[in-house]
Coordinates of C-alpha atoms in Angstrom, one line a residue:
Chain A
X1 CA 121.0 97.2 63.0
X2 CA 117.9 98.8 61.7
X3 CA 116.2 98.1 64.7
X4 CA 118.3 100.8 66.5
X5 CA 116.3 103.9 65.1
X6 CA 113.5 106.0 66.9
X7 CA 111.5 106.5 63.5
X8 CA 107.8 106.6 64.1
X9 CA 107.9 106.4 67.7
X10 CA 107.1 109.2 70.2
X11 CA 109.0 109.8 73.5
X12 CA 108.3 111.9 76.1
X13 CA 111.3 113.5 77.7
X14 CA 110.9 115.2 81.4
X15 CA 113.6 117.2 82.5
X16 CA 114.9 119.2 79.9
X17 CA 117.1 121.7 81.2
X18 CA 120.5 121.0 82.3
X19 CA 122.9 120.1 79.5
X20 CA 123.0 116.3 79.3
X21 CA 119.6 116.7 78.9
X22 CA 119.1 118.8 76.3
X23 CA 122.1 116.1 74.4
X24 CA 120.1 113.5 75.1
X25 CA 116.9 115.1 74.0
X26 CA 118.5 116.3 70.2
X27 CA 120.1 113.4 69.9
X28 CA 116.4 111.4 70.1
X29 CA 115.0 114.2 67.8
X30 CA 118.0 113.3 65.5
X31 CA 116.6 109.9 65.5
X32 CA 113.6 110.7 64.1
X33 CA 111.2 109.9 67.0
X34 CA 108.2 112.5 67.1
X35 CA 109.4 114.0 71.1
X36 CA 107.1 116.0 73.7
X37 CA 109.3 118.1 76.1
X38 CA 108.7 118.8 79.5
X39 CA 110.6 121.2 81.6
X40 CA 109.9 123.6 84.8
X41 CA 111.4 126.6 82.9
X42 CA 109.3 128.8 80.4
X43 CA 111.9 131.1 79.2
X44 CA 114.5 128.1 79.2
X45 CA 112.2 126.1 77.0
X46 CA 111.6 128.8 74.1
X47 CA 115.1 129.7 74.2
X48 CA 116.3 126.0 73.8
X49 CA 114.1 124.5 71.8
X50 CA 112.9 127.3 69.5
X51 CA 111.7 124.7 67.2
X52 CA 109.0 123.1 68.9
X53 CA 105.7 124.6 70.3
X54 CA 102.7 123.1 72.2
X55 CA 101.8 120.8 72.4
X56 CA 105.1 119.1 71.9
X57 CA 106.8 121.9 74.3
X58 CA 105.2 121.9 77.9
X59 CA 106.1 123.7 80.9
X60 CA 105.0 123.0 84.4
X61 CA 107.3 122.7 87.6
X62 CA 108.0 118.5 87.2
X63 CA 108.5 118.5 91.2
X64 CA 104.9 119.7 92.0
X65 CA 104.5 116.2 92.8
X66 CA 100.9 117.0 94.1
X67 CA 99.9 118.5 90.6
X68 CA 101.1 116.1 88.4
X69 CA 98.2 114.8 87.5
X70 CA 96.5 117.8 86.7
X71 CA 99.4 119.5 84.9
X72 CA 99.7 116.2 82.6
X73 CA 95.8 116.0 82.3
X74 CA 95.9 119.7 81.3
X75 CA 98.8 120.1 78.9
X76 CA 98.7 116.6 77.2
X77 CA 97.5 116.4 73.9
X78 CA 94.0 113.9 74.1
X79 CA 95.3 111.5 70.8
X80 CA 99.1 111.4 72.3
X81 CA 100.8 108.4 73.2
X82 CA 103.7 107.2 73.7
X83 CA 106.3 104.6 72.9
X84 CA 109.2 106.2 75.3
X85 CA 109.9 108.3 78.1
X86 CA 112.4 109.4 79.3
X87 CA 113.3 111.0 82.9
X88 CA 116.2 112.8 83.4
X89 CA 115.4 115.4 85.7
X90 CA 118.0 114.9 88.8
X91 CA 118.8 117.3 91.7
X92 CA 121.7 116.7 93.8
X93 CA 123.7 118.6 97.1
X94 CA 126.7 118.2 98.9
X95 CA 125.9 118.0 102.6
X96 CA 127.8 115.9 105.7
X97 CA 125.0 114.1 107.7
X98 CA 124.5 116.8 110.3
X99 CA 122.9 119.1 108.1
X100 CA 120.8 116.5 106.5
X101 CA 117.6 117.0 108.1
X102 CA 114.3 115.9 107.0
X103 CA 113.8 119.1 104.6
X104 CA 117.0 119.0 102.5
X105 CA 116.7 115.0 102.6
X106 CA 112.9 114.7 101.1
X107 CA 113.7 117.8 98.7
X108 CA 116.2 115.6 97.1
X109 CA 114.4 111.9 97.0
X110 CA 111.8 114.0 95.9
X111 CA 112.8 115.0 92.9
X112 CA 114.8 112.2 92.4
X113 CA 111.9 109.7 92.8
X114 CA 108.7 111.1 94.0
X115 CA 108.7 112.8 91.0
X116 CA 109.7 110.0 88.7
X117 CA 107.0 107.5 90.2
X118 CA 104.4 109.9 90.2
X119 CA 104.5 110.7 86.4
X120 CA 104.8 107.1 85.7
X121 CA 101.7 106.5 87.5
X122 CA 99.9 108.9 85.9
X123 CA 100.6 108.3 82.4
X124 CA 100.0 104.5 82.9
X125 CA 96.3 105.5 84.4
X126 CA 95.9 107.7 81.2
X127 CA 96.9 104.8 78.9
X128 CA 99.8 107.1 77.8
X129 CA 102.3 104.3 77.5
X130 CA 101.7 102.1 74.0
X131 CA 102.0 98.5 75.2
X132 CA 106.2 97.3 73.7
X133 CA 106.9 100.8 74.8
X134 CA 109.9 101.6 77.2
X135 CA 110.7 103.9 80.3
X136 CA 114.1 104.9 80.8
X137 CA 115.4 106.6 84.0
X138 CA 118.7 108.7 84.5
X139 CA 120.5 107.7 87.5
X140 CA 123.8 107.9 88.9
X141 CA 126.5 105.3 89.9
X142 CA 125.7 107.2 93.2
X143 CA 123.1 104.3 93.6
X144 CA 125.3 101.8 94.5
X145 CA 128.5 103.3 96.3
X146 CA 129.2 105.1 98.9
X147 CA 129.6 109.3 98.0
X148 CA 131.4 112.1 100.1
X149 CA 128.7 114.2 101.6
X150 CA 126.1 112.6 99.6
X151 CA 124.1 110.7 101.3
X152 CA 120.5 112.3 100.2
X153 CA 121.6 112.1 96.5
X154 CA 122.5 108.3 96.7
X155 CA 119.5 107.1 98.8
X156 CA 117.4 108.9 95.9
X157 CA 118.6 107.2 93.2
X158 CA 118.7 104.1 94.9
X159 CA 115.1 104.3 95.3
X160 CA 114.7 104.9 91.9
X161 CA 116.5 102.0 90.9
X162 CA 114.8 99.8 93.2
X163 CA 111.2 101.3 92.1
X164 CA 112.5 100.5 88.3
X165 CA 113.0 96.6 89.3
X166 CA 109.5 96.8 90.8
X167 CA 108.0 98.6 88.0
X168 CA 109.5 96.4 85.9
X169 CA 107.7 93.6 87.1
X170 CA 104.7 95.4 87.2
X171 CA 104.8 96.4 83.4
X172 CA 105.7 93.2 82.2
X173 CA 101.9 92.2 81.0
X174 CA 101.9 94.9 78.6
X175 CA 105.2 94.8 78.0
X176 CA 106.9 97.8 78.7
X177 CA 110.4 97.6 79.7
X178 CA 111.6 100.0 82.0
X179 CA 115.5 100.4 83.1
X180 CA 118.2 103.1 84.9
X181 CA 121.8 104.1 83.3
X182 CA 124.1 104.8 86.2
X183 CA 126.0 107.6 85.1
X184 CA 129.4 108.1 86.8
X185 CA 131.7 111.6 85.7
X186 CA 130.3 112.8 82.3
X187 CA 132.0 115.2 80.4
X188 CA 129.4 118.2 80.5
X189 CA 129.0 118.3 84.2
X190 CA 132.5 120.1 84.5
X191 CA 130.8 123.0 82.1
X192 CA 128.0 123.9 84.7
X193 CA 128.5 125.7 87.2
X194 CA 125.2 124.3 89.8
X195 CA 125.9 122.8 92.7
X196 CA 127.9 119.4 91.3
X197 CA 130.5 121.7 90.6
X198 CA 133.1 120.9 93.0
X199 CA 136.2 120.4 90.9
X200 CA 138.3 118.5 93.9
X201 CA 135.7 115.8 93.9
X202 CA 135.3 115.6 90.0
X203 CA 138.7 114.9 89.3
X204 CA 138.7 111.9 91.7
X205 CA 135.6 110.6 89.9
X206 CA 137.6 110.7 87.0
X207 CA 140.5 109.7 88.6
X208 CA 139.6 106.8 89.4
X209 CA 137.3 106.3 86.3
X210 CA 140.2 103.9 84.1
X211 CA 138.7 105.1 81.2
X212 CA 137.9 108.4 82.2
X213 CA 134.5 110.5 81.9
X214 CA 132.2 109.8 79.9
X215 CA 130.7 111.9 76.9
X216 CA 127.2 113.0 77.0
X217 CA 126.8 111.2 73.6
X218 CA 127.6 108.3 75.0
X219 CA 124.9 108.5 77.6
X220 CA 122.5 109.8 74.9
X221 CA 123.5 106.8 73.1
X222 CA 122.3 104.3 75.7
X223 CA 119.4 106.4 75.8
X224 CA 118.2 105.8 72.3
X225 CA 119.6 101.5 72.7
X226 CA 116.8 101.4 75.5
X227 CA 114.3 103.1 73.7
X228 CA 114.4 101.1 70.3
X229 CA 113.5 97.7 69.1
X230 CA 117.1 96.3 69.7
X231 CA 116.2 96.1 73.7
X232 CA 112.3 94.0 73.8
X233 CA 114.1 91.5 76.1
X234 CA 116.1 94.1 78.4
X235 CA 114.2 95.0 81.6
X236 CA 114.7 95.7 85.2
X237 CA 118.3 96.6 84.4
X238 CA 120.6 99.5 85.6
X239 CA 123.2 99.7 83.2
X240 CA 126.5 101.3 84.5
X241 CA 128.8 103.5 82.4
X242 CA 131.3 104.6 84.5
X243 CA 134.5 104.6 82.8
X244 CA 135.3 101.7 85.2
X245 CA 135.2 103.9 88.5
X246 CA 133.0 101.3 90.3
X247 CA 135.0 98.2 89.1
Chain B
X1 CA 129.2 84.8 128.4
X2 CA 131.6 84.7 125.5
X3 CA 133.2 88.2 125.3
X4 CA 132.6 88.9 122.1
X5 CA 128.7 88.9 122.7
X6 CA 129.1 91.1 125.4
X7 CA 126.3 93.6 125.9
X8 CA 126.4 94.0 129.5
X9 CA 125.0 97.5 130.8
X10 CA 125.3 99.0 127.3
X11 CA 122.0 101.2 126.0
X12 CA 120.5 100.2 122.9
X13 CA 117.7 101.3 121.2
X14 CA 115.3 98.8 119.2
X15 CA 113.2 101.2 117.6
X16 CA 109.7 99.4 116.3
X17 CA 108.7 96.0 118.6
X18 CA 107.3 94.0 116.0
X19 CA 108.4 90.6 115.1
X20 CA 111.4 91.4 114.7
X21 CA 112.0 94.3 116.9
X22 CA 110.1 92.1 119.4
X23 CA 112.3 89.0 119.1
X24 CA 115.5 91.8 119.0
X25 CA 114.9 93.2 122.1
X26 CA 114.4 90.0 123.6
X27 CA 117.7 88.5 122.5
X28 CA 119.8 91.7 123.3
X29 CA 117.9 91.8 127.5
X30 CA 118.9 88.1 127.7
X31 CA 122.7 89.1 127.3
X32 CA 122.4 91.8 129.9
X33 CA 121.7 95.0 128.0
X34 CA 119.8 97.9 128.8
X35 CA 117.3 98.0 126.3
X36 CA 115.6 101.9 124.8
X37 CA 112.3 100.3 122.9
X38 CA 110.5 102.8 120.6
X39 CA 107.1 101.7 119.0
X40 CA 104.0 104.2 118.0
X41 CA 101.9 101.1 119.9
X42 CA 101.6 101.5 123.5
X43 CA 100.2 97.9 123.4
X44 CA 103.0 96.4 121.6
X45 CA 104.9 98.4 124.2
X46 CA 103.6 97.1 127.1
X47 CA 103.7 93.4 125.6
X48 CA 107.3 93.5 125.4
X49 CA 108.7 94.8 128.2
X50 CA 106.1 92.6 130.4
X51 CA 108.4 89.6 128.9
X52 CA 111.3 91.7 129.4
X53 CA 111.3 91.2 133.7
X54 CA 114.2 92.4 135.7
X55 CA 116.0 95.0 134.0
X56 CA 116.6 98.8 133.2
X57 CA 114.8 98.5 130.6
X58 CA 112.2 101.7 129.2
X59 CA 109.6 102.4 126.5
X60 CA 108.8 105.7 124.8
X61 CA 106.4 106.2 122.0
X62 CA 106.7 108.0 118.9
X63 CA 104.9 107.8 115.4
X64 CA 107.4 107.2 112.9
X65 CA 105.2 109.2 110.6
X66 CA 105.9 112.3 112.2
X67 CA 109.6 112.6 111.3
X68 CA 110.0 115.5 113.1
X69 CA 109.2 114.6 116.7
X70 CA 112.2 112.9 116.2
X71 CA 114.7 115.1 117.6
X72 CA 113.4 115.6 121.0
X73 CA 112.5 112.2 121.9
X74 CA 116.6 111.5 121.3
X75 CA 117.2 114.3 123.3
X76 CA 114.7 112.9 126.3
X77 CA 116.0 109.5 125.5
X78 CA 120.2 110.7 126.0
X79 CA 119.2 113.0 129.5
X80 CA 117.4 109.8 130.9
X81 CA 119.6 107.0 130.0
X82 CA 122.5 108.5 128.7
X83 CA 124.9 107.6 125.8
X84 CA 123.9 105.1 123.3
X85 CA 126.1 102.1 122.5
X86 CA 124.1 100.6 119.8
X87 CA 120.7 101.1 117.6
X88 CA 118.5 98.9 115.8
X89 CA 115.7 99.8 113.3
X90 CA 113.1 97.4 113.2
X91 CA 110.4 99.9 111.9
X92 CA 108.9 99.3 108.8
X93 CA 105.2 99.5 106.7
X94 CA 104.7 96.9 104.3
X95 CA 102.8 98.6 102.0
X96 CA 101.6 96.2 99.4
X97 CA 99.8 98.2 96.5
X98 CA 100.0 98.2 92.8
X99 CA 101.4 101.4 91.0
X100 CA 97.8 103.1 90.1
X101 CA 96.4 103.3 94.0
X102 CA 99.9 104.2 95.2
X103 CA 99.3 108.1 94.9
X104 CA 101.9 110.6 95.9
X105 CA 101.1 110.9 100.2
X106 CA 101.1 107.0 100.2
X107 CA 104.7 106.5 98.9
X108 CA 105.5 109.8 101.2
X109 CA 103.9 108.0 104.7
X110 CA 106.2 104.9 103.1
X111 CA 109.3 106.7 103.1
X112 CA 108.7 108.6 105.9
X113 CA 107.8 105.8 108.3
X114 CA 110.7 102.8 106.6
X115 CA 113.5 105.5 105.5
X116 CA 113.4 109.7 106.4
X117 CA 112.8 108.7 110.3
X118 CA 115.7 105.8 110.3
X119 CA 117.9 108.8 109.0
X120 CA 116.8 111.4 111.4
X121 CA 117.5 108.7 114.4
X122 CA 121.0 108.2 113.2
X123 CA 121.3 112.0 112.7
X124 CA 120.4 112.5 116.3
X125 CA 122.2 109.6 117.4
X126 CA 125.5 110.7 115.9
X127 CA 125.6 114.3 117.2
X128 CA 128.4 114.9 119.8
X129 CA 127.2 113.6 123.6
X130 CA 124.5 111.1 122.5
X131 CA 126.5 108.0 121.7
X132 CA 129.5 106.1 122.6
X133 CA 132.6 107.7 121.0
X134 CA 134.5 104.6 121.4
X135 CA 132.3 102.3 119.8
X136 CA 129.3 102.3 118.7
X137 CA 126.9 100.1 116.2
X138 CA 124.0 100.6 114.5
X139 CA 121.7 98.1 112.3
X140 CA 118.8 99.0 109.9
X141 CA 116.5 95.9 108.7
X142 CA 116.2 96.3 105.1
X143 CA 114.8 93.3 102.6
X144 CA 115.7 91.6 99.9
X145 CA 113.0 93.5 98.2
X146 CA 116.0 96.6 97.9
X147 CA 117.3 93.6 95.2
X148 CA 114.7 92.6 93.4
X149 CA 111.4 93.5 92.0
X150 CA 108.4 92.4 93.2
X151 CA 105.1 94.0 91.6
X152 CA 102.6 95.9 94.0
X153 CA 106.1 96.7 96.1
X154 CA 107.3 99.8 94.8
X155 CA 106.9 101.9 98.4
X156 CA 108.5 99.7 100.0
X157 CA 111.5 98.5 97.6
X158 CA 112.5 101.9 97.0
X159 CA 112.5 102.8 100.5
X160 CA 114.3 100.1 101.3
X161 CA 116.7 100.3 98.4
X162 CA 117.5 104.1 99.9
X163 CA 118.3 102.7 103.2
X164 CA 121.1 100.6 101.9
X165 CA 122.5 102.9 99.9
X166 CA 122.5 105.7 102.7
X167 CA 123.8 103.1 104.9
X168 CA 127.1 102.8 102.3
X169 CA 127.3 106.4 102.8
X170 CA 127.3 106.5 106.5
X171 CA 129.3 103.9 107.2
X172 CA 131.6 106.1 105.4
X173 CA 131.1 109.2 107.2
X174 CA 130.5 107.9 110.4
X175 CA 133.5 105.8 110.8
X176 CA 135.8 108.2 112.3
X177 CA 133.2 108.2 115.3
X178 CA 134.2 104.8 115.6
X179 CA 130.1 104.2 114.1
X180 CA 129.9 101.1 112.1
X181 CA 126.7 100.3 110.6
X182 CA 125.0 98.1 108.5
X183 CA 122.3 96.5 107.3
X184 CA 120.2 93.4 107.4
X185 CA 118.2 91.8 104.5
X186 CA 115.6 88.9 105.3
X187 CA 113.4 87.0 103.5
X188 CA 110.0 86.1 104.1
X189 CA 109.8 86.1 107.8
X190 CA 107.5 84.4 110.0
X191 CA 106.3 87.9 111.6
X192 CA 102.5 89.6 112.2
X193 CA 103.7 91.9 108.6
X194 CA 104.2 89.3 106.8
X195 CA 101.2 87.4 107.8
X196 CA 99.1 90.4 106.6
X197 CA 100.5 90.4 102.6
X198 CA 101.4 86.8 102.0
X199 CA 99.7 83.5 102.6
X200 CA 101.6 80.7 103.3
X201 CA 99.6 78.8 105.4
X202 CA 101.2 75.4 104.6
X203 CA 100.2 73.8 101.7
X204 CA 98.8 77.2 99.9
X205 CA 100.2 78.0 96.2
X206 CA 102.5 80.9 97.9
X207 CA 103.9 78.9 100.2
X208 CA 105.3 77.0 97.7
X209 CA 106.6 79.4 95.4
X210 CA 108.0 81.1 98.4
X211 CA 109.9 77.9 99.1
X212 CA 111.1 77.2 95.3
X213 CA 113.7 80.2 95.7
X214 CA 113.9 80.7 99.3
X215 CA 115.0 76.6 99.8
X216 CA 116.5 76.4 103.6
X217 CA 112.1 77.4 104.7
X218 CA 110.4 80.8 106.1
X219 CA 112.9 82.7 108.7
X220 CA 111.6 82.8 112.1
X221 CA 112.4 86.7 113.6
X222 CA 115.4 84.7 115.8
X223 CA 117.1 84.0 112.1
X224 CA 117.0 87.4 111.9
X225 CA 117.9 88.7 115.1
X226 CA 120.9 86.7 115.1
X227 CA 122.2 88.3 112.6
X228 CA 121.6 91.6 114.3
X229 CA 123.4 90.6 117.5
X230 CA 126.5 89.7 115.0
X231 CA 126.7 92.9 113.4
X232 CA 126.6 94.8 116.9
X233 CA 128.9 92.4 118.7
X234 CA 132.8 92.8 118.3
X235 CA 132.6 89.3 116.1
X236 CA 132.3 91.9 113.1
X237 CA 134.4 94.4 114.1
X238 CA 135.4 95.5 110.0
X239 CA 132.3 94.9 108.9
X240 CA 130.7 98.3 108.1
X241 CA 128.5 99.5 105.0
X242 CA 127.4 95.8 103.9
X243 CA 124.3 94.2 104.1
X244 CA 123.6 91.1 105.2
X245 CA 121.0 88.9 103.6
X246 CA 119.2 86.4 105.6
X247 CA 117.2 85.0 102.8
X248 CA 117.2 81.2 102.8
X249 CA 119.1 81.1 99.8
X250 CA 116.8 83.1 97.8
X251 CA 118.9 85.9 96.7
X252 CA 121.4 83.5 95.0
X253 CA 118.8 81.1 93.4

């Protein structure tokens, strides 16, 4: 299907850092897209990406979600725009309800959503997106069942899936699409060793995943189906790929 | 009184005394409960419990806004009428505005108002002392709008998409506190929020449209509050972590 490459388009790709990123990122450069990075870490950025410089390769912290605007009015590139982006920035905790309070709670949906929204909105009011482009989020299965000691996490991505619908709808005069993958288990997350790491928990994700975890290629994959020409039709959606954990 | 509507002497809060709240805390008096009504309008306040009549019945103000005055007004709320037996969140900003004008404080007052203060109230709620450790039941009022997308919405979608999801995760969690709760979705309801963002006076364009998915007509707040009284009543005694849509039909069409 030759409509399933990336070649002359750009994408924008926020959230850069954490391994399934930085998969889903190469494998997009792999497709020949022309990509601007953005991620919170300087020294992170020039160490991974070696390759690319400004202004393809930008740094500002992506939760700042007061100084979004300025940081994307400052850093972007006048004559870029774009036929992608991608979010994939996610931050996540293990926490029973009664250490949930309203500071570890709006932490998490705010870089979870806050921050997802807020760079939408400001690269829609700089005419950033091309009209046929497409926004793709990174969310988690998380969304849409119920998680040991993760309430916060859920209750962000479920907002962002329920701001995708809306956006969605929203979009649909210029037509750009914009949709979720609900990640389940995925096969780097064992590597890591942030706060997700809990290897009890993992191995009942994957336990009960019938066809296991997923690989981060897989999820890169998906990626690159949303962004291309095979998907004009596909909006709204949050597509699941679970290994069958939900079923 | 059939028994499995019995509210007799128990202490429920109906935070927010709105439409729904309004019509909630109505309901819940009439079947002989004690009713906690919180509302950041004193008016609203004094409205309802003027209907209310006989009763040990009591209002307290708070501004949902202000997440963190939370805490204290359970605390007050526990010391002056003791342990809670049930909860209802009727609070809620409709928030109609398109992407561009929704800057990052609006969709913060959004969330704080529909979703971070119904989280610190069950938060509170659940601590040890403060409710009823043989049973006790707790119902947010989401929207259908958690389902589907609806442009100018995203404020409020989102925040009420979070609710459900965190309600999956406390029903979880809280269930060996013997604390079910759920949620309920309506449609477009008859209520003074509604009447602000859509117009349906009868024979307008929206009415209409409204009506071609949502087929059984506009919920009046009883529709909804009977739904409410369900999922606090023993009638739904394993039903925990679900939401319940009171939509006319319009979810399924």
């Amino acid at each position: 299907m030759s409509d399933l490459t990336l070649q002359n388009k750009s994408a924008l790709i926020i959230g850069v850092h954490d391994k399934l990123s930085r998969i889903i990122a190469r494998s997009i450069i792999k497709e020949n897209a022309h990509v601007t990075l953005i991620g919170s870490d300087k020294s992170l950025l020039a160490e991974e990406y070696p390759e690319i410089t400004e202004p393809h390769l930008i740094n500002f912290n992506i939760t700042d979600c007061k100084n979004i605007e300025k940081n994307l009015k400052s850093h972007l590139n006048d004559n870029l725009k774009y036929d992608g982006v991608v979010f994939c920035h996610t931050q996540s905790d293990f926490k029973p309800l009664s250490f949930v309070k309203y500071d570890n709670l709006s932490s998490i949906v705010n870089d979870n959503y806050f921050s997802f929204v807020e760079f939408i909105r400001v690269l829609t009011k700089m005419k950033k997106i091309n009209n046929n482009g497409s926004i793709v989020a990174l969310s988690s299965i998380s969304s849409i069942r119920a998680m040991k000691a993760k309430m916060a996490f859920c209750s962000s991505k479920a907002a962002l899936d329920a701001a995708i619908r809306c956006l969605a709808v929203e979009f649909a005069n210029k037509k750009i699409r914009v949709n979720s993958i609900q990640k389940g288990e995925v096969d780097v997350d064992f590597e890591k060793g942030h706060i997700q790491d809990v290897s009890a928990i993992r191995e009942e994700g994957v336990s009960n995943a019938c066809l296991g975890a997923s690989s981060a290629t897989e999820i890169a994959n998906t990626v690159i189906f949303l962004l291309s020409d095979a998907t004009h039709t596909l909006t709204g959606q949050s597509i699941v790929i679970d290994g069958g954990y939900t079923l | 009184m059939r028994p499995l509507l019995n509210f007799n002497n128990k202490n429920i809060i109906v935070a927010g005394v709105g439409g729904i709240g309004q019509a909630t805390v109505l309901e819940l008096a009439s079947m002989g409960a004690n009713i906690i009504m919180i509302d950041a309008n004193e008016q609203a306040l004094n409205e309802t419990i003027f209907k209310l009549g006989q009763g040990k019945h009591s209002t307290h103000i708070c501004d949902f806004s202000k997440v963190d005055t939370i805490e204290p007004l359970i605390k007050n709320i526990v010391k002056e009428s003791g342990a809670i037996d049930a909860f209802v969140y009727c609070v809620g900003i409709g928030a109609v505005r398109p992407l561009k004008l929704s800057k990052y404080e609006f969709m913060r007052t959004v969330m704080d108002i529909n979703f971070f203060s119904f989280i610190e109230m069950i938060r509170c709620i659940s601590l040890k002392g403060n409710y009823n450790p043989k049973e006790t039941n707790i119902v947010g009022i989401s929207a259908i709008g958690a389902f589907l997308g609806n442009s100018t919405k995203t404020a409020y979608c989102a925040s009420k998409g979070a609710m459900n999801a965190a309600v999956r995760c406390l029903a979880k969690e809280l269930a060996p506190k013997n604390i079910r709760i759920n949620t309920v979705a309506p449609g477009v309801t008859d209520t003074p929020m509604a009447r602000a963002s859509e117009d349906y006076g009868s024979e307008s364009e929206e009415y209409k449209s409204i009506l071609q998915r949502q087929y059984l007509g506009i919920c009046s707040p009883n529709d909804i509050t009977n739904a409410v009284v369900f999922l606090l009543s023993n009638m739904s005694n394993k039903i925990t972590g679900s939401c319940l849509s009171v939509d006319g039909g319009k979810l399924s069409s």
